[in-house]
Coordinates of C-alpha atoms and ligand atoms in Angstrom, one line a residue:
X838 CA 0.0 0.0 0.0
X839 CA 1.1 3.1 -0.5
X840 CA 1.5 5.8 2.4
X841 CA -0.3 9.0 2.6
X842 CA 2.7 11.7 1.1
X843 CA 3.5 13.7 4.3
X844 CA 2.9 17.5 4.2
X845 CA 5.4 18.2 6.8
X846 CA 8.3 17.1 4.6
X847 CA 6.9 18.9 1.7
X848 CA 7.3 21.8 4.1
X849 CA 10.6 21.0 5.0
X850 CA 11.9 20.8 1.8
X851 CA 10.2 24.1 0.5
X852 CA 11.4 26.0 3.0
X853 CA 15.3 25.1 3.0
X854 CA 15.1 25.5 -0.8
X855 CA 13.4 28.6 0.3
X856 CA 16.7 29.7 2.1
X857 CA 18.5 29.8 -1.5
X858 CA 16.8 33.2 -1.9
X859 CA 18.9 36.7 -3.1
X860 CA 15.9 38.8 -2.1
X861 CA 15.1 37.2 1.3
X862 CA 13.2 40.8 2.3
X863 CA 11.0 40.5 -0.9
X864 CA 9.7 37.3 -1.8
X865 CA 12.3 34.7 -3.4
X866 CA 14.4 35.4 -6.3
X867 CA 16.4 32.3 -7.4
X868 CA 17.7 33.0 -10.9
X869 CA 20.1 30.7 -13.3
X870 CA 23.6 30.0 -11.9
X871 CA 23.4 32.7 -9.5
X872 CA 25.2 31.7 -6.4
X873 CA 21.9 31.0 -4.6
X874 CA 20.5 29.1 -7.6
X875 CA 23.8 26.6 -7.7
X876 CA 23.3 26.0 -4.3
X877 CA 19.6 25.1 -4.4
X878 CA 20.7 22.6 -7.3
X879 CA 23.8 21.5 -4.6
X880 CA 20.7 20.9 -2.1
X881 CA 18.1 19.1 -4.1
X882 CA 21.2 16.6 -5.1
X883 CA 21.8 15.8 -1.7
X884 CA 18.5 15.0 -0.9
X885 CA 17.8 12.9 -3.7
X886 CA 20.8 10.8 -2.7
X887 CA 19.4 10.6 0.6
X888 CA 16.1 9.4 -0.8
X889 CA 18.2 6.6 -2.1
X890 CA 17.9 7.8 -5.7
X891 CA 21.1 7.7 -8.4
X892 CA 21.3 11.3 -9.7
X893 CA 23.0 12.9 -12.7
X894 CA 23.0 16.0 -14.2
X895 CA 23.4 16.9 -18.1
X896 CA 25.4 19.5 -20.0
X897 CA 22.9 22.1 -19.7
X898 CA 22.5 21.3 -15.9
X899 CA 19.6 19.4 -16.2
X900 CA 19.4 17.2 -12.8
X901 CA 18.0 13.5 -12.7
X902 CA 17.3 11.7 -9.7
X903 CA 16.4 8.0 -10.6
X904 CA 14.6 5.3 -8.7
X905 CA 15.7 1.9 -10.1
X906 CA 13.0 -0.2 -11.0
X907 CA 13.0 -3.5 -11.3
X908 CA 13.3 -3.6 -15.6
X909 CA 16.0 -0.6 -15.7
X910 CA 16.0 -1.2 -19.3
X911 CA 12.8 -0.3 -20.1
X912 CA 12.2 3.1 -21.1
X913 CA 11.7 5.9 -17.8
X914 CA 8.8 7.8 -16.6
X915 CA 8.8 11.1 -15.3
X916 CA 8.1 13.3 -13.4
X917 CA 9.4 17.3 -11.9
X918 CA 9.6 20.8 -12.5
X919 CA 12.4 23.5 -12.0
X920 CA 13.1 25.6 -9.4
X921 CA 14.5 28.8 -10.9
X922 CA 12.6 31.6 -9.9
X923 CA 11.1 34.8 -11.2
X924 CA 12.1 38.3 -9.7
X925 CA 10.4 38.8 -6.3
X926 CA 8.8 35.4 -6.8
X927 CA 6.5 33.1 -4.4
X928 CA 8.3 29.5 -2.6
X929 CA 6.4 27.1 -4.8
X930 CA 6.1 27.7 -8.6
X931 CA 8.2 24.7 -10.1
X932 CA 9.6 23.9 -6.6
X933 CA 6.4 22.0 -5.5
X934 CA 6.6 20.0 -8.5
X935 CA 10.1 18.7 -7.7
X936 CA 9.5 18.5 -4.1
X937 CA 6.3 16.9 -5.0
X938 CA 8.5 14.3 -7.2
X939 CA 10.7 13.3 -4.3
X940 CA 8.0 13.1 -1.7
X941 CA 6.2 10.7 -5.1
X942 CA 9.4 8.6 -5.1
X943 CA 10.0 8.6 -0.9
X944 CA 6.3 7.2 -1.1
X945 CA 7.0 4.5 -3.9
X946 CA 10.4 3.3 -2.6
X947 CA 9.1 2.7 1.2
X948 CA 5.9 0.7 0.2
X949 CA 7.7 -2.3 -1.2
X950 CA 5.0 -2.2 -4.2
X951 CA 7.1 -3.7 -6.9
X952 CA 7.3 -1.3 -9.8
X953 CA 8.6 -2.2 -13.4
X954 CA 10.3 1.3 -15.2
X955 CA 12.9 3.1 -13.1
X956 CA 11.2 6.8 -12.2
X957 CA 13.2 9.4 -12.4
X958 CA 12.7 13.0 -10.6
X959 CA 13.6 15.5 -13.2
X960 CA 15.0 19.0 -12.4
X961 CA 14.4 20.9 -15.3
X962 CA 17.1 23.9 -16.0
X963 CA 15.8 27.6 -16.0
X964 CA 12.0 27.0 -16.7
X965 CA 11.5 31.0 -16.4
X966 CA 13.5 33.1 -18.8
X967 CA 14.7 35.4 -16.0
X968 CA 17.9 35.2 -17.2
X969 CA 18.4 34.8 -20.8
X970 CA 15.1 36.2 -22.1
X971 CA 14.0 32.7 -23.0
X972 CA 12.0 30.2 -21.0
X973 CA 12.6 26.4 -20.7
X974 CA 16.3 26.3 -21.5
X975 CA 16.9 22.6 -20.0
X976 CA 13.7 21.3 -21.9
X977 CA 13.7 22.9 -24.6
X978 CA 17.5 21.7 -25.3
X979 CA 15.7 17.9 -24.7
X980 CA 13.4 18.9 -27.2
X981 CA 15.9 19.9 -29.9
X982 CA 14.9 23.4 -30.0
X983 CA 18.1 24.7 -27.7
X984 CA 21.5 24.0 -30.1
X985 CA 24.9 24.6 -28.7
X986 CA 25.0 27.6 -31.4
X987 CA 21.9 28.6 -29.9
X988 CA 23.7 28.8 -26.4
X989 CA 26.6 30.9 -28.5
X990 CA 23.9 33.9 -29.0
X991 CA 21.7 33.8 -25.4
X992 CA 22.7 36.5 -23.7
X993 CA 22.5 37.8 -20.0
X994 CA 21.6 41.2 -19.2
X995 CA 26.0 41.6 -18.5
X996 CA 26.6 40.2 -22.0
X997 CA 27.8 37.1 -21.0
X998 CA 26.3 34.1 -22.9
X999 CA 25.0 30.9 -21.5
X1000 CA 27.7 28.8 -23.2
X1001 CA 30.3 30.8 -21.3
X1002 CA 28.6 30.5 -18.0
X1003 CA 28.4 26.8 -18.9
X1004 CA 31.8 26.9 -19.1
X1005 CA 33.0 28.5 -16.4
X1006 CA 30.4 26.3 -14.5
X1007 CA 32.6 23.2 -15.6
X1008 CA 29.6 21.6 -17.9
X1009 CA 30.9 19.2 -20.5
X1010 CA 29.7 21.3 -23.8
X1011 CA 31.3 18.4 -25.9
X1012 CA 28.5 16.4 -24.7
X1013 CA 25.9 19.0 -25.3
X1014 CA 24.0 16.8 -28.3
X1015 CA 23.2 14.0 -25.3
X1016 CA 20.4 16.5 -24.0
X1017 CA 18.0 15.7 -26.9
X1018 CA 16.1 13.0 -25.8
X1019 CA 15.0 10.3 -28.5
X1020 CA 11.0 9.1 -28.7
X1021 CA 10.8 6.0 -27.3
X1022 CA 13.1 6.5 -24.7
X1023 CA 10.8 8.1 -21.8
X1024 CA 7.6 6.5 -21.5
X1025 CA 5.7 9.1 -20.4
X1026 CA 5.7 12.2 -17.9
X1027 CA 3.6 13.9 -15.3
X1028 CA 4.6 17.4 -13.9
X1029 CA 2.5 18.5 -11.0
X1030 CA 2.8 22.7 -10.4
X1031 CA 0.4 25.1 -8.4
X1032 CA -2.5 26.4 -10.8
X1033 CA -1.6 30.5 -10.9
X1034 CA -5.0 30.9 -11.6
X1035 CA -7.9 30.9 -8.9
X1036 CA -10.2 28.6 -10.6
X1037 CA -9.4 25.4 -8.0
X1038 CA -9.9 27.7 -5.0
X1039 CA -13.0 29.4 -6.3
X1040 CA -14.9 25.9 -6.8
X1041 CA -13.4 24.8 -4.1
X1042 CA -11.2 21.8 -5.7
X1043 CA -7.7 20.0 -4.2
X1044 CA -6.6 19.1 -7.5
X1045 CA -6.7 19.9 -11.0
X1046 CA -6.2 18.0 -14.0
X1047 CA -4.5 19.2 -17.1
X1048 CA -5.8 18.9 -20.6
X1049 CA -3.3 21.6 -22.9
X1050 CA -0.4 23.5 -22.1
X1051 CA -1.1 26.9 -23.3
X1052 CA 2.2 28.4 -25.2
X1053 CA 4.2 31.6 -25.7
X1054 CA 4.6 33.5 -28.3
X1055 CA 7.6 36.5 -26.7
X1056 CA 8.6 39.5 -28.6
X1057 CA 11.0 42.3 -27.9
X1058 CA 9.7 45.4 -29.2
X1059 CA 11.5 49.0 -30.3
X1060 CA 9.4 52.2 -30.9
X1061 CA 11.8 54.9 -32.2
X1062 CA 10.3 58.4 -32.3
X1063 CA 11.1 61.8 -31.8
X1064 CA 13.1 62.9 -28.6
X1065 CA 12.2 66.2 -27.7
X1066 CA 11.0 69.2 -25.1
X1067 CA 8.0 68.3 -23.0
X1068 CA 6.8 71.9 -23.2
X1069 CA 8.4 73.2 -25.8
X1070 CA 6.8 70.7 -28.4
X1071 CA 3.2 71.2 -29.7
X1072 CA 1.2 68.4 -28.8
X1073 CA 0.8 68.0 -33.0
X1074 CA 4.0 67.9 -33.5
X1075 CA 5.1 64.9 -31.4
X1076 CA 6.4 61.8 -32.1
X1077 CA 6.4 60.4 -28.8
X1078 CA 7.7 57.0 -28.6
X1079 CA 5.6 56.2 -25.3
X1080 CA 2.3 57.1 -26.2
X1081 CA 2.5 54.8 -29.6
X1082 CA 3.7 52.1 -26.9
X1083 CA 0.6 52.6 -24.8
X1084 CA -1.9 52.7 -27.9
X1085 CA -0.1 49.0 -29.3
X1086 CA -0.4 47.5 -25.5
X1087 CA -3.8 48.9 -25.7
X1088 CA -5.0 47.3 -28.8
X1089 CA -3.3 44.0 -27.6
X1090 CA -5.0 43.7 -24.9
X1091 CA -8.5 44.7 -26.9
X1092 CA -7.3 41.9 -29.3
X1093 CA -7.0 39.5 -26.8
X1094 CA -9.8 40.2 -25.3
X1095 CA -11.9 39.4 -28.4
X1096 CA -10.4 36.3 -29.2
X1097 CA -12.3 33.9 -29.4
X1098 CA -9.8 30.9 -28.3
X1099 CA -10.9 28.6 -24.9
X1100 CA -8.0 30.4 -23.5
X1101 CA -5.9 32.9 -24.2
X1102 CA -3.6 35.8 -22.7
X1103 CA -1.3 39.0 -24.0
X1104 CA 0.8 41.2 -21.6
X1105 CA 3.2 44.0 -22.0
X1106 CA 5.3 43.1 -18.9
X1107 CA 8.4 45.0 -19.3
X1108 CA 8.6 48.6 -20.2
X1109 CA 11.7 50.5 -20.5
X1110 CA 11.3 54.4 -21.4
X1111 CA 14.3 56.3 -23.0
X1112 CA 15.6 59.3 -21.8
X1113 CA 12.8 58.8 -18.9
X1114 CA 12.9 62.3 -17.8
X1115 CA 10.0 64.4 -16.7
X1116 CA 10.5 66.9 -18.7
X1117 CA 11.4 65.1 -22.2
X1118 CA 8.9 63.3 -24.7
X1119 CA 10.2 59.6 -24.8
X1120 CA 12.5 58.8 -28.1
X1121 CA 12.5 55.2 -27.8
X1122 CA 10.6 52.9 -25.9
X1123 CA 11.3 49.4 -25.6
X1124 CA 9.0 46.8 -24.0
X1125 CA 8.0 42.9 -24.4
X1126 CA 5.2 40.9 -25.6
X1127 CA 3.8 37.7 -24.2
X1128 CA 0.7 36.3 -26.2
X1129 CA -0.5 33.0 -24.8
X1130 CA -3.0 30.9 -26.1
X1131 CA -4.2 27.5 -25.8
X1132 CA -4.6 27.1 -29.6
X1133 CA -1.9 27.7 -32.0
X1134 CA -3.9 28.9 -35.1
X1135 CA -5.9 31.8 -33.0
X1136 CA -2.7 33.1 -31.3
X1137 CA -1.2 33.2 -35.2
X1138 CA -4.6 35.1 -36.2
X1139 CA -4.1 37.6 -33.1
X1140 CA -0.4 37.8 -33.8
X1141 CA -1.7 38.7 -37.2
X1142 CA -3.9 41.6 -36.6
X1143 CA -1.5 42.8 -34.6
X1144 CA 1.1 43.4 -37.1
X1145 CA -1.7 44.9 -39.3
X1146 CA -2.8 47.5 -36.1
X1147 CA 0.7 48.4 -35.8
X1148 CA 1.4 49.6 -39.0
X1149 CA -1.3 52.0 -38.2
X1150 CA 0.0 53.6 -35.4
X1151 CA 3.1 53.8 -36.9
X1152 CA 1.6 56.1 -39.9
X1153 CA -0.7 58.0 -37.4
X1154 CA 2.2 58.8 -34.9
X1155 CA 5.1 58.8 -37.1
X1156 CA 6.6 56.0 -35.5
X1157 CA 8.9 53.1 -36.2
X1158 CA 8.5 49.9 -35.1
X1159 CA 11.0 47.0 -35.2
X1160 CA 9.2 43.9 -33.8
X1161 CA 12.2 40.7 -32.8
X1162 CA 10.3 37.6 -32.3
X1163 CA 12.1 35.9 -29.6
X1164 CA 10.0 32.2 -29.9
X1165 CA 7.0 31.2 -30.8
X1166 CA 6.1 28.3 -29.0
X1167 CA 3.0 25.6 -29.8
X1168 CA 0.4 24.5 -27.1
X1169 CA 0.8 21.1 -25.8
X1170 CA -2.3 18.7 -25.6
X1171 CA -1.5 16.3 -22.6
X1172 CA -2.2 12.8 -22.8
X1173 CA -5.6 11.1 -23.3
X1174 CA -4.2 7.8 -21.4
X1175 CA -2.5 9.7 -18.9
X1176 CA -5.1 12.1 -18.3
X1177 CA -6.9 8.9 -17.8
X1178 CA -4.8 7.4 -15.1
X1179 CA -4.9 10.8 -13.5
X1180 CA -8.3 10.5 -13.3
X1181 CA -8.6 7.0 -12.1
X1182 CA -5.9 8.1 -9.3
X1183 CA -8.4 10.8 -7.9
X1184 CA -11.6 8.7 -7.6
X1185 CA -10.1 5.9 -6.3
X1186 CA -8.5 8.2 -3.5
X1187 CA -11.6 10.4 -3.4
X1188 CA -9.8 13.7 -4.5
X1189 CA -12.6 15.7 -6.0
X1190 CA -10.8 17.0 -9.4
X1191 CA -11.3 19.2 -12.3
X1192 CA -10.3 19.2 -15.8
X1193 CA -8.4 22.3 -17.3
X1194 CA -6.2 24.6 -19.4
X1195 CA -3.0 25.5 -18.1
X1196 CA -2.4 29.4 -19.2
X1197 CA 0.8 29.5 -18.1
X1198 CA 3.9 27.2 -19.5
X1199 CA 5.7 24.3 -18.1
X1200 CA 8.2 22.4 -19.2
X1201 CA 6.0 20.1 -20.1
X1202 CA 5.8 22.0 -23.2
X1203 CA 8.4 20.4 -24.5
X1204 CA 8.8 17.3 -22.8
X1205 CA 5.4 16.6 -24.4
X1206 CA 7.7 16.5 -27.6
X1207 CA 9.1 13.6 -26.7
X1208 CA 6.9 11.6 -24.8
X1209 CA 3.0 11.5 -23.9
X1210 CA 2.7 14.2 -20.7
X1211 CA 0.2 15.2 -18.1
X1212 CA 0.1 18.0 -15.6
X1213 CA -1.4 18.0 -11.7
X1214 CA -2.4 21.3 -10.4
X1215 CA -2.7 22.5 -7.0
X1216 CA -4.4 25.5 -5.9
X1217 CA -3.1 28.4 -5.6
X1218 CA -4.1 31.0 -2.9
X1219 CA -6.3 34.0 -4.8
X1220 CA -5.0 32.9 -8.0
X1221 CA -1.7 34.4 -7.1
X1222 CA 1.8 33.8 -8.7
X1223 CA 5.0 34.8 -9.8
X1224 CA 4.2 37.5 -6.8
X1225 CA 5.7 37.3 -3.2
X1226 CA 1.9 36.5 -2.4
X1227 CA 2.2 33.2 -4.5
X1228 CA 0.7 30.4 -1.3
X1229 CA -0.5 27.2 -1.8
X1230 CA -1.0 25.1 1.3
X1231 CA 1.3 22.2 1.7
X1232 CA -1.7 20.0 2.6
X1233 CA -3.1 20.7 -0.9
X1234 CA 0.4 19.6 -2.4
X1235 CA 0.4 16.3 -0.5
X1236 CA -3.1 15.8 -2.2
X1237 CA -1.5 16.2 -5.3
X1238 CA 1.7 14.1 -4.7
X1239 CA -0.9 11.5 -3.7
X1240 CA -2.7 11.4 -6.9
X1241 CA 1.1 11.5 -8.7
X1242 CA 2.5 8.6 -6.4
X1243 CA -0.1 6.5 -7.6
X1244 CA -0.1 7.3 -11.2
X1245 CA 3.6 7.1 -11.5
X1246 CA 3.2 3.5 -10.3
X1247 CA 0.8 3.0 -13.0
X1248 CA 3.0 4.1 -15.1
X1249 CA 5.9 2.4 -14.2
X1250 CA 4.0 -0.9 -14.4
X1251 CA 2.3 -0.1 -17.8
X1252 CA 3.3 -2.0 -20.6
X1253 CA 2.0 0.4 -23.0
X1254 CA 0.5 3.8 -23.6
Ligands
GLV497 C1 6.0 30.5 -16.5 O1 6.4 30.8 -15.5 C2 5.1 31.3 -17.3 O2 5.4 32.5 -17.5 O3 4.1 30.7 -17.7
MN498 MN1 6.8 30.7 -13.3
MN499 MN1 6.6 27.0 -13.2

């Protein structure tokens, strides 16, 4: 049988990782290969070995803590998350879903249940793009979408690119083309993560169950106008880089708001004004683009009409606008089978579930390239995340880890999918 996963070592786990934190005074901020971030990685490695597990880490720092099964040959099942924070972040997002993986594989290994595939806890490398403006570095390497060249041209905000910190950080580069996974050769993966929406807590639900991964689309945008005197310029005369910003994040957001997709988001999240003086009209403004959609073909429609709205305000304002699409990811449907077995998992412990969309992205994403995937959710306190208010009560996660110990089993012991 197996146990009940225990809530206090969830807790225990989540807050020491919790420690690794270079804004301790506002909310946790854990970004790629920053001192605190290598030693959160040094942390989670010692307490896989603990938990008994083999672990091993790939040239992209990828970390993979395995629980030997008893046919090793057969291909793995999966299961984790990351835990690289945003700035000012919350303790949970991607850190209860490796926490979540351990407790799984604590659970499995001390009930004796014989189990076929080896499970492996994965730690997935820079799931936010905090760092080097793209998100999912680690998976999307797995998936064949991150090259070594690729690494050559990421930069950080001090110029220096991911290959050298690779480098410097002593990962074997050479080996760089062993990230890709090959079909065939994980069986199949579940992630669980918080929600970072409130739609568990406002029906009242433990657990959530996910059917598609909504994706990313990320652009960089630069409006060059007109620098200039704020009194000594007629309002007609101005070509003011910041309000032709405004009027685009404007009609993004009326664009996304009429699209009619199950789900879909657009934010301008980062705004950087130039001179950003009082008393001068803006020359250049640059700012970012996030368009999420569960649906690939109406996020390419909105991204569309978009381009066509922009051109407008360019001729009305006297504008230029120079759009660099940074990626444009596509939305991942999880798993019918192990959606299935998710399901299965909750009414036979009696965890009242519900099916839904995931707006934001996991690494799942990707991992969903190579192998069939599904996604737990846990609810999140008033919908909040990637905020220092981000909660979600560690009772909630054992729920989840519960529905994940079992299903992992399943999987392990399933011949096919
Ligand atoms: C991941 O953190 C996302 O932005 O969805
Ligand atoms: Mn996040
Ligand atoms: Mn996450």
């Amino acid at each position: 049988m197996l146990k009940k996963a225990n809530a206090a070592n969830i807790q225990n786990w989540l807050d020491k990782i919790n420690t690794y934190n270079s804004t301790p005074d506002f909310g946790t901020t854990r970004v790629l290969f920053t001192e605190c971030e290598i030693e959160a990685r040094e942390y989670v490695k010692s307490e896989m070995k603990k938990l008994g597990l083999i672990v091993r880490e790939d040239s992209i720092g990828n970390i993979f803590g395995t629980l030997v099964g008893s046919q090793p040959n057969l291909p793995l099942v999966w299961t984790g998350s990351h835990i690289d924070t945003v700035l000012n972040a919350g303790m949970f997002d991607g850190m209860a879903g490796v926490v979540g993986g351990m407790e799984a594989l604590r659970l499995i290994k001390e009930s004796g249940i014989k189990f076929n595939r080896s499970i492996e806890v994965v730690v997935y490398t820079s799931e936010e793009p905090t760092r080097f403006g793209l998100c999912c570095l680690g998976s999307r390497a797995m998936a064949g979408h991150l090259t070594l060249e690729d690494t050559k041209k990421l930069k950080d905000e001090n110029e220096k690119t991911l290959e050298s910190v690779l480098t410097d950080l002593g990962y074997d580069l050479d080996k760089f083309k062993d990230i890709q996974v090959k079909k065939g050769q994980v069986f199949g993966a579940i992630e669980l993560h918080i929600e970072q929406n409130n739609k568990l807590e406002k029906k009242g639900l433990p657990v959530g169950i996910v059917k598609t991964i909504c994706a990313p689309t990320n652009y960089s945008v630069e409006v060059i106008g007109c620098q200039s005197h704020a009194g000594g310029t007629s309002m007609e005369d101005r070509r003011d880089a910041y309000t032709a910003s405004c009027e685009i994040a404007l009609i993004l957001e009326k664009l996304a708001l009429k699209c009619n997709s199950e789900y879909n988001t657009a934010t301008v999240g980062r705004v950087e004004v130039i001179p950003n003086a009082v008393n001068v009209i803006p020359g250049k403004v640059k700012f970012s683009i996030d368009i999420r959609d569960c649906e690939f073909e109406t996020k390419t429609e909105l991204i569309e009409e978009l381009i066509k709205e922009i051109k407008k305000v360019e001729e009305k304002r006297g504008v230029e606008v120079n759009l660099i699409k940074e990626n444009n990811d596509v939305p991942m449907k999880c798993d019918q089978t192990i959606v299935d077995i998710l399901r299965e998992s909750c009414e036979e412990k009696k965890i009242p579930y519900d099916m839904m969309i995931s707006g934001a992205y996991h690494d799942s994403m990707f991992v969903g390239e190579f192998t069939p995937v599904a996604m737990i959710f846990v609810p999140s306190k008033n919908g909040i995340s990637h905020s220092p208010d981000e909660w979600t009560d560690y009772e909630d996660i054992a729920l989840g880890v519960d529905v994940l110990a079992k299903s992992l089993l399943e999987l392990s012991n399933k011949e096919k999918l």
